[in-house]
Short mmCIF file of N, CA, C and O in Angstrom, two decimals:
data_model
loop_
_atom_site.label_atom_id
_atom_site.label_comp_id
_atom_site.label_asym_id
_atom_site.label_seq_id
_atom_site.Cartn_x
_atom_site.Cartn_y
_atom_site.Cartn_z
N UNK A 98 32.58 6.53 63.48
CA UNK A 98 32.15 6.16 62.15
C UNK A 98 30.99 5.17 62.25
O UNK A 98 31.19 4.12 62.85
N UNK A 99 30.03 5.38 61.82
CA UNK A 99 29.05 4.63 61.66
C UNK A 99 28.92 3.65 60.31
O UNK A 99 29.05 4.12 59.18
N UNK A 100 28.69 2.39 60.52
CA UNK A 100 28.85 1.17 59.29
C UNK A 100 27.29 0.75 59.28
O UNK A 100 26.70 0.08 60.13
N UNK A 101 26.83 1.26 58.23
CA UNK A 101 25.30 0.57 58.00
C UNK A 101 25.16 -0.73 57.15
O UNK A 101 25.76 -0.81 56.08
N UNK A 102 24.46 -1.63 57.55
CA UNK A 102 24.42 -2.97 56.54
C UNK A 102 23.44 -2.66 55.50
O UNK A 102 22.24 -2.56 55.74
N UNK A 103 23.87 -2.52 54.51
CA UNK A 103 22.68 -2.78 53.26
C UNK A 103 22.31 -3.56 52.79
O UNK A 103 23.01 -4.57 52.77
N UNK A 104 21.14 -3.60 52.19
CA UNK A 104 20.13 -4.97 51.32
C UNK A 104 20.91 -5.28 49.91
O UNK A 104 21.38 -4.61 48.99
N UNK A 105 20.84 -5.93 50.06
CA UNK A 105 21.38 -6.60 48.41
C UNK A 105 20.75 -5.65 47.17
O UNK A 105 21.51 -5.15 46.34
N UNK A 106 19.60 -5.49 47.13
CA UNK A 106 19.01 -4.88 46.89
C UNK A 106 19.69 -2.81 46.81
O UNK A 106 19.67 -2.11 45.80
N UNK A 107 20.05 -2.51 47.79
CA UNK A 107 20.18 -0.96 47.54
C UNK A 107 21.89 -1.55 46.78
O UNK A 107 22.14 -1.18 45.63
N UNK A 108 22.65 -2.21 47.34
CA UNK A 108 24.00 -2.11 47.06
C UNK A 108 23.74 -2.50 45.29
O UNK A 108 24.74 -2.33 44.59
N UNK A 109 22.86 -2.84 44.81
CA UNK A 109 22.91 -3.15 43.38
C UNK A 109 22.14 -1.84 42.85
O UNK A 109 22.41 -1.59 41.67
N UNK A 110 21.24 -0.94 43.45
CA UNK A 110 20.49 -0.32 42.90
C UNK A 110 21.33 1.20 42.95
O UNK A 110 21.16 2.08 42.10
N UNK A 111 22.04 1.29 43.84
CA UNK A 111 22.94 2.65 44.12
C UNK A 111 24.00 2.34 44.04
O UNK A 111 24.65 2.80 44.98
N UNK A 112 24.73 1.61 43.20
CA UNK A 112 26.24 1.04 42.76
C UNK A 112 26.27 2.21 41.66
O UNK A 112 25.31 2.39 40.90
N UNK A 113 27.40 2.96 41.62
CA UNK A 113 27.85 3.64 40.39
C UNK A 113 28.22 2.79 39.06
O UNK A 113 28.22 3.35 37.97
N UNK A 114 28.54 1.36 39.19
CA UNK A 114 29.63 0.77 38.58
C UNK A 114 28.37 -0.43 38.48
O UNK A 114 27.28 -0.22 39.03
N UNK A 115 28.61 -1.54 37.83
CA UNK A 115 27.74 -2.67 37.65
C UNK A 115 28.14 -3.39 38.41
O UNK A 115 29.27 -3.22 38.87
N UNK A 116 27.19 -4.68 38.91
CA UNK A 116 27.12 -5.49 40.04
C UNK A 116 27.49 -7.13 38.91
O UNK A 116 26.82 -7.51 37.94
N UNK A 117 28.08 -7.44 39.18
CA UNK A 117 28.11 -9.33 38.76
C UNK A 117 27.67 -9.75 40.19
O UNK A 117 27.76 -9.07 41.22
N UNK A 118 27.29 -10.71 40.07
CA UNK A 118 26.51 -11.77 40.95
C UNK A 118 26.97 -12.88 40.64
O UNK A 118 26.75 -13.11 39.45
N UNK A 119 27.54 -13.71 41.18
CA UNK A 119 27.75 -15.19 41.09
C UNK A 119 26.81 -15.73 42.02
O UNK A 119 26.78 -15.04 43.03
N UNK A 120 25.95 -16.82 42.06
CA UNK A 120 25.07 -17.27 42.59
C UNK A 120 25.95 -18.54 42.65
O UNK A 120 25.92 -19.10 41.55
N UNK A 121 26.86 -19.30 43.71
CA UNK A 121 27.84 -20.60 43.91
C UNK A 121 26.95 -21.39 45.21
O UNK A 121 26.15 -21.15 46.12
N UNK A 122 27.92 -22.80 44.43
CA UNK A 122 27.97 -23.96 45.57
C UNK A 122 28.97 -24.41 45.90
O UNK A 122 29.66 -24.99 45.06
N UNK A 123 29.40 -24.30 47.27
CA UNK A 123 30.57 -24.62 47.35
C UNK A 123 31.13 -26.04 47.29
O UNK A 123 32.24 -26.29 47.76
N UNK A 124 30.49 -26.80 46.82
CA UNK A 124 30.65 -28.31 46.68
C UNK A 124 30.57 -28.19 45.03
O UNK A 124 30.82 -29.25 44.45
N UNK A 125 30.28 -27.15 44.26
CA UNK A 125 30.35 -27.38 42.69
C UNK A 125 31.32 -27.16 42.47
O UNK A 125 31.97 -26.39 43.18
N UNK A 126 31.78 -27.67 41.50
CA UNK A 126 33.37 -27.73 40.57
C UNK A 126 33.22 -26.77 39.83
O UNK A 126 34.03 -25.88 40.08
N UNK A 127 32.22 -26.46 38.66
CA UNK A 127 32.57 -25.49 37.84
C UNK A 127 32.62 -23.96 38.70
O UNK A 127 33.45 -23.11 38.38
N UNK A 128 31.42 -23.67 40.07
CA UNK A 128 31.73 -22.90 40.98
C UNK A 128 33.16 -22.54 41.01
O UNK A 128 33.46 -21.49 40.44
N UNK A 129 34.07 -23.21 41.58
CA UNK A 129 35.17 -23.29 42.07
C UNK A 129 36.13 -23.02 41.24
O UNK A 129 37.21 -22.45 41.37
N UNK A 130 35.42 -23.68 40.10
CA UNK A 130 36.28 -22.98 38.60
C UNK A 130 36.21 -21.55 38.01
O UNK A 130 36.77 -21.04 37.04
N UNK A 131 35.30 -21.05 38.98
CA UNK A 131 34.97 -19.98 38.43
C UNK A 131 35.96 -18.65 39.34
O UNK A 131 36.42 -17.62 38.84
N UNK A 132 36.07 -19.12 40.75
CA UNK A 132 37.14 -18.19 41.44
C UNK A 132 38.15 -17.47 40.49
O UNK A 132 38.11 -16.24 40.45
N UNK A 133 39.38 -18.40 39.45
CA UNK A 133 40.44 -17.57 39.01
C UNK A 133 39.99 -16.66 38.06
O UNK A 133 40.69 -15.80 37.53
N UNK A 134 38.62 -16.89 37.81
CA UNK A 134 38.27 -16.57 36.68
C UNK A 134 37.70 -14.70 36.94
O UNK A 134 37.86 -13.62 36.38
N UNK A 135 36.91 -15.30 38.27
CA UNK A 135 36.25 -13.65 38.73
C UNK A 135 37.29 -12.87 39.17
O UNK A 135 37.00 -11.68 39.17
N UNK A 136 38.64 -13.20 39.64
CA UNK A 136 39.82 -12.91 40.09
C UNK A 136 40.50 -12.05 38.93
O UNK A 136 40.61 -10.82 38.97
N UNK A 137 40.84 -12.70 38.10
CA UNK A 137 40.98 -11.67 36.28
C UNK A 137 40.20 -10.85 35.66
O UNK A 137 40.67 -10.17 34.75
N UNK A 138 38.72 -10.73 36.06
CA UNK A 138 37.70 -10.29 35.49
C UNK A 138 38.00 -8.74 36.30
O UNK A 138 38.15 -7.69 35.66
N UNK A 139 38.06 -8.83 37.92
CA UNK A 139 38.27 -8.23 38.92
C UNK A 139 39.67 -7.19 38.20
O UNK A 139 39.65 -6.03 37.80
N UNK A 140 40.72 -8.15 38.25
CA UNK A 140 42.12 -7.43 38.15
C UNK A 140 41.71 -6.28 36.62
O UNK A 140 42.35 -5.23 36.55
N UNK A 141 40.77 -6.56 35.61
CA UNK A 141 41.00 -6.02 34.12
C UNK A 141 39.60 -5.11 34.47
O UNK A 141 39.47 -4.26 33.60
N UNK A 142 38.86 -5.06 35.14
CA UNK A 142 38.62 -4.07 35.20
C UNK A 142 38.28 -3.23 36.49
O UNK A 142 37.40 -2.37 36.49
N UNK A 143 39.00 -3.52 37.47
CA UNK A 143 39.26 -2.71 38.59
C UNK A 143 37.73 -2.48 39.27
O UNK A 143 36.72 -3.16 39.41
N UNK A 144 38.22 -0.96 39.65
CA UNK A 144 36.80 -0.18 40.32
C UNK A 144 35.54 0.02 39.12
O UNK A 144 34.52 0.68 39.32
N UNK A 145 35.83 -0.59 38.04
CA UNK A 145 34.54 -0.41 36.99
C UNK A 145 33.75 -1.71 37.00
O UNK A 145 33.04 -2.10 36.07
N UNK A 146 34.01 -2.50 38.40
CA UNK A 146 33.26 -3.18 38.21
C UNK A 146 32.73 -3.71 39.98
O UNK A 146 33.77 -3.59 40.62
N UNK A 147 31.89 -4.10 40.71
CA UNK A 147 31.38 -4.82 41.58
C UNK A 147 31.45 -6.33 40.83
O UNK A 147 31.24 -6.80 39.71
N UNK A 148 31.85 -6.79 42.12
CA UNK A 148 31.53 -8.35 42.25
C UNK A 148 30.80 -8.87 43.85
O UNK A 148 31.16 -8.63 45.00
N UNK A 149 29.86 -9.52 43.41
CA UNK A 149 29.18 -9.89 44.77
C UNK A 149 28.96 -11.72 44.53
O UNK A 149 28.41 -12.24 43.55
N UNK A 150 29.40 -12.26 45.43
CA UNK A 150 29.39 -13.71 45.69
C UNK A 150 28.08 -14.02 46.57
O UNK A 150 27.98 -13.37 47.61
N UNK A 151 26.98 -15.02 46.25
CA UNK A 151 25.91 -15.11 46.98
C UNK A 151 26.18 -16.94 47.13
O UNK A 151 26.41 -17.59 46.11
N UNK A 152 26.14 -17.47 48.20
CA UNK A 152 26.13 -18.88 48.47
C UNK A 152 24.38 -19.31 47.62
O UNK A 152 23.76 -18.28 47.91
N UNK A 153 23.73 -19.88 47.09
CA UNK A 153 22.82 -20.37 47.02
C UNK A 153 21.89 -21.38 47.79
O UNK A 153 20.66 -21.44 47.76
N UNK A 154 22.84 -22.19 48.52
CA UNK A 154 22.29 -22.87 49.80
C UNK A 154 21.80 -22.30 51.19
O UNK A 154 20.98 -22.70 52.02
N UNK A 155 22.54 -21.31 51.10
CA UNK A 155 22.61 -20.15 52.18
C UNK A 155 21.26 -19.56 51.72
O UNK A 155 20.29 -19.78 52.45
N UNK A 156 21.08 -18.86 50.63
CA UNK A 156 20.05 -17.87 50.24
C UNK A 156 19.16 -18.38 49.28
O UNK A 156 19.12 -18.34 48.05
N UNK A 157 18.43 -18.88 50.17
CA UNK A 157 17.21 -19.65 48.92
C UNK A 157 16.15 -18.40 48.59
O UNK A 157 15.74 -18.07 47.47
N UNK A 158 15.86 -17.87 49.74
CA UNK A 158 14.63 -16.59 48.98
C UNK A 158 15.39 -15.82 47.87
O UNK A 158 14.70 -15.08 47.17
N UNK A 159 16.73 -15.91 47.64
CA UNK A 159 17.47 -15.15 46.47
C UNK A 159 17.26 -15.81 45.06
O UNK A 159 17.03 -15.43 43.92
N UNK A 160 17.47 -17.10 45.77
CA UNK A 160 17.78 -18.23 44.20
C UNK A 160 16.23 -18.30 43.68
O UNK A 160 16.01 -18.41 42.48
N UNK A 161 14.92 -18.21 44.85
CA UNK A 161 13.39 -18.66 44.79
C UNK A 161 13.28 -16.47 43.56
O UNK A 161 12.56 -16.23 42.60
N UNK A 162 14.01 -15.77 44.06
CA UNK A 162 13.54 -14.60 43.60
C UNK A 162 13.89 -14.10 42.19
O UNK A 162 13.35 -13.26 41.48
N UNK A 163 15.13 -14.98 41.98
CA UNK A 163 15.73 -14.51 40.70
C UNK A 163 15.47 -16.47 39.93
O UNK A 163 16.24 -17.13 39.22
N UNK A 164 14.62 -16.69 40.28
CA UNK A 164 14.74 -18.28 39.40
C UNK A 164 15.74 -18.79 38.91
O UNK A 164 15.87 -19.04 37.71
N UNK A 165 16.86 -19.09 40.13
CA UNK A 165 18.37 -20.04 40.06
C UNK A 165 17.95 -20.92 40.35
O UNK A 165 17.20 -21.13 41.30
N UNK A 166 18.67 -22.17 39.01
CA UNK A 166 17.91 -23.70 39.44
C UNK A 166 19.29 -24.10 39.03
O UNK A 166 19.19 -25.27 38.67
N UNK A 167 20.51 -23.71 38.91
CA UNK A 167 21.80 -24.41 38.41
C UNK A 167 23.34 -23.59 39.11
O UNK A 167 23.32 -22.37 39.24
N UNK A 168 24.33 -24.22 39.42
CA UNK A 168 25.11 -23.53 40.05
C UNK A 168 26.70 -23.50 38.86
O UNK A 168 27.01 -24.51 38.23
N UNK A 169 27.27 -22.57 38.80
CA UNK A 169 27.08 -21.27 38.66
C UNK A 169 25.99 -20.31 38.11
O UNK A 169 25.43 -20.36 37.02
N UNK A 170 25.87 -19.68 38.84
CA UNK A 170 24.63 -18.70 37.89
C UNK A 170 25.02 -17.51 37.74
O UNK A 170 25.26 -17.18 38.90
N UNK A 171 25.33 -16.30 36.83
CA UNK A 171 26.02 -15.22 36.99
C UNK A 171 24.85 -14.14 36.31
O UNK A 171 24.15 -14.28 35.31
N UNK A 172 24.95 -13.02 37.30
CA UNK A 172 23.78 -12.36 36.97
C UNK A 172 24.52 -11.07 36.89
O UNK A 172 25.38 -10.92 37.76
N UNK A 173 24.31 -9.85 35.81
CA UNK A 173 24.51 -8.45 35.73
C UNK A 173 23.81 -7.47 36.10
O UNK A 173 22.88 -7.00 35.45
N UNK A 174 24.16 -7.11 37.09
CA UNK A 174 23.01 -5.73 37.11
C UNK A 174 24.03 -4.12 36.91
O UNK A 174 25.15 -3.74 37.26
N UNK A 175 23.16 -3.69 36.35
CA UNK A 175 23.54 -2.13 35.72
C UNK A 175 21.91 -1.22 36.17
O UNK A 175 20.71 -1.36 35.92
N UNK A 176 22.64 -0.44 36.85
CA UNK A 176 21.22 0.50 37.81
C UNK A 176 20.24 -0.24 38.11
O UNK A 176 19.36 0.07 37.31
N UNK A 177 19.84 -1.06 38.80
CA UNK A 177 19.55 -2.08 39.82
C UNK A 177 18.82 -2.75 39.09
O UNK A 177 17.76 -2.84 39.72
N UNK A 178 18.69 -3.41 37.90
CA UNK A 178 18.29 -4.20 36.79
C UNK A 178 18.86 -4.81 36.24
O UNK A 178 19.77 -4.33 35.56
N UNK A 179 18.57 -6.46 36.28
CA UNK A 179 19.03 -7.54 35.66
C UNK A 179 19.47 -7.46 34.18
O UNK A 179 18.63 -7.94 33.42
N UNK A 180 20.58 -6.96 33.57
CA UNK A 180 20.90 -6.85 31.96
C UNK A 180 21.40 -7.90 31.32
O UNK A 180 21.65 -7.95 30.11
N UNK A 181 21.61 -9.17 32.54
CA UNK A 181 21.99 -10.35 31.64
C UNK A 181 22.57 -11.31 32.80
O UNK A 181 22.98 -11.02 33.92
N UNK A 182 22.45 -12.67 32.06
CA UNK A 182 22.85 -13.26 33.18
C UNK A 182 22.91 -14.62 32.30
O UNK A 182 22.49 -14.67 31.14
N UNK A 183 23.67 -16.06 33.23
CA UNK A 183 23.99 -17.00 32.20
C UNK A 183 24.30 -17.74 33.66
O UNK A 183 24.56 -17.25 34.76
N UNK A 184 24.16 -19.10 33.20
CA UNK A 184 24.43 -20.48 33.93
C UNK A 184 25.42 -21.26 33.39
O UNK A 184 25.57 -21.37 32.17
N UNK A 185 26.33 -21.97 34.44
CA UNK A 185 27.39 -22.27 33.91
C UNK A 185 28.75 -21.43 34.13
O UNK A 185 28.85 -20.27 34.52
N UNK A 186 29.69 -22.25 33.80
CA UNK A 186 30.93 -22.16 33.72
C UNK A 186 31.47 -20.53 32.45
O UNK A 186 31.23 -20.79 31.27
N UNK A 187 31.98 -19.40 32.64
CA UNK A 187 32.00 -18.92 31.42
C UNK A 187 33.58 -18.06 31.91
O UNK A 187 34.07 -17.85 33.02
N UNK A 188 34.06 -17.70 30.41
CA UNK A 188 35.61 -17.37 30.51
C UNK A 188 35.58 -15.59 31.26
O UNK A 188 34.69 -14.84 31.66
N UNK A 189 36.70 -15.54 31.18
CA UNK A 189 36.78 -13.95 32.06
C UNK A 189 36.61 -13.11 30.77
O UNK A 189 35.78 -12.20 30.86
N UNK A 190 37.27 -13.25 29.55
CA UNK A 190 37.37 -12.51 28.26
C UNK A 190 35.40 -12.73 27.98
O UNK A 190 34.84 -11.70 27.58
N UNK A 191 34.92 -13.38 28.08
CA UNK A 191 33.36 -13.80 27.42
C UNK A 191 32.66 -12.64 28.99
O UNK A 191 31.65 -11.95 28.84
N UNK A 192 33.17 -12.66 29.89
CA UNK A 192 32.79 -11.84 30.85
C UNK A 192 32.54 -9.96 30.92
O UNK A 192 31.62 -9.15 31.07
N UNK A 193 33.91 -9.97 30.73
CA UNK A 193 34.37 -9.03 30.12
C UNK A 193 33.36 -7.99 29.44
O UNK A 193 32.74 -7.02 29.88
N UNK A 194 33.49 -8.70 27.93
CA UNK A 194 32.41 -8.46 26.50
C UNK A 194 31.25 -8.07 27.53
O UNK A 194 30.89 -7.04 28.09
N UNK A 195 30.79 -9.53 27.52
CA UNK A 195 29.03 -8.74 28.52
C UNK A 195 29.14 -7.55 29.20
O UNK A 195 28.45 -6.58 28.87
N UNK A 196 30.14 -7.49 30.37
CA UNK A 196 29.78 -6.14 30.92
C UNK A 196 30.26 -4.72 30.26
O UNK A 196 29.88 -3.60 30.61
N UNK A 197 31.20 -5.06 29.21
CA UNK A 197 31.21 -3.47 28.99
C UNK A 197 29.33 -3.54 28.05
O UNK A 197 28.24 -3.02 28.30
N UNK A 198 29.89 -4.55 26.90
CA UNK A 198 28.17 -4.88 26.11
C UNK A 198 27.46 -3.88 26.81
O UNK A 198 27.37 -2.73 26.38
N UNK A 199 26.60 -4.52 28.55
CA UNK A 199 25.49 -4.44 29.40
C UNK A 199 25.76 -3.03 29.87
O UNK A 199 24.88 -2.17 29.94
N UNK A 200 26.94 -2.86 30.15
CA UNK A 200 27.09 -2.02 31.64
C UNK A 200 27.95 -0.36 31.72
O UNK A 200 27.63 0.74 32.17
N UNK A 201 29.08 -0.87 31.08
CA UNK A 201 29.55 0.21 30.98
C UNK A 201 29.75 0.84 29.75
O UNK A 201 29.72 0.32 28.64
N UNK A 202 30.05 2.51 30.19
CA UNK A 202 30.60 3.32 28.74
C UNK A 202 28.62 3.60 28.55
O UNK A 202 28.18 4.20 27.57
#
């Protein structure tokens, strides 16, 4: 079996399903607040959804490419295009809304 690494980039652009992005610090609180939260978001809507966790300290040409200046940063992509995105702390139900809203159906 062969395992190829992909770019951030194709895994958002050839995703059947929409991509969330959390852009975290692991020294931020609301970050950290945000775990149970992507955890429920995850459980309610299963395989209709990607979740991808990006460190921001780690990946500055990410944060320099998508203009992240605040941690949490949560970004949507639906066919490899940014459909929404928000800074800050936000609920799994307010999550939710956006991606069917953005993404699905």
């Amino acid at each position: 079996m062969t395992t190829e690494k992909k770019s951030f980039q194709q895994l958002v652009s050839e995703s059947d399903v929409p991509v969330l992005v959390d852009v975290f610090s692991e020294s931020c609180g609301p970050c950290i607040a945000m775990k149970p939260v992507l955890s429920e978001l995850k459980q309610k809507l299963g395989e209709d959804l990607r979740i991808i966790k990006i460190n921001g300290y780690t990946n500055e040409q990410f944060m320099r490419d998508f203009s992240i200046r605040a941690f949490p940063t949560l970004l949507l992509f639906h066919k490899g295009k940014v459909v929404w995105s928000r800074e800050g702390f936000t609920t799994a139900s307010m999550l939710e809304k956006m991606v069917k809203a953005h993404a699905v159906g």
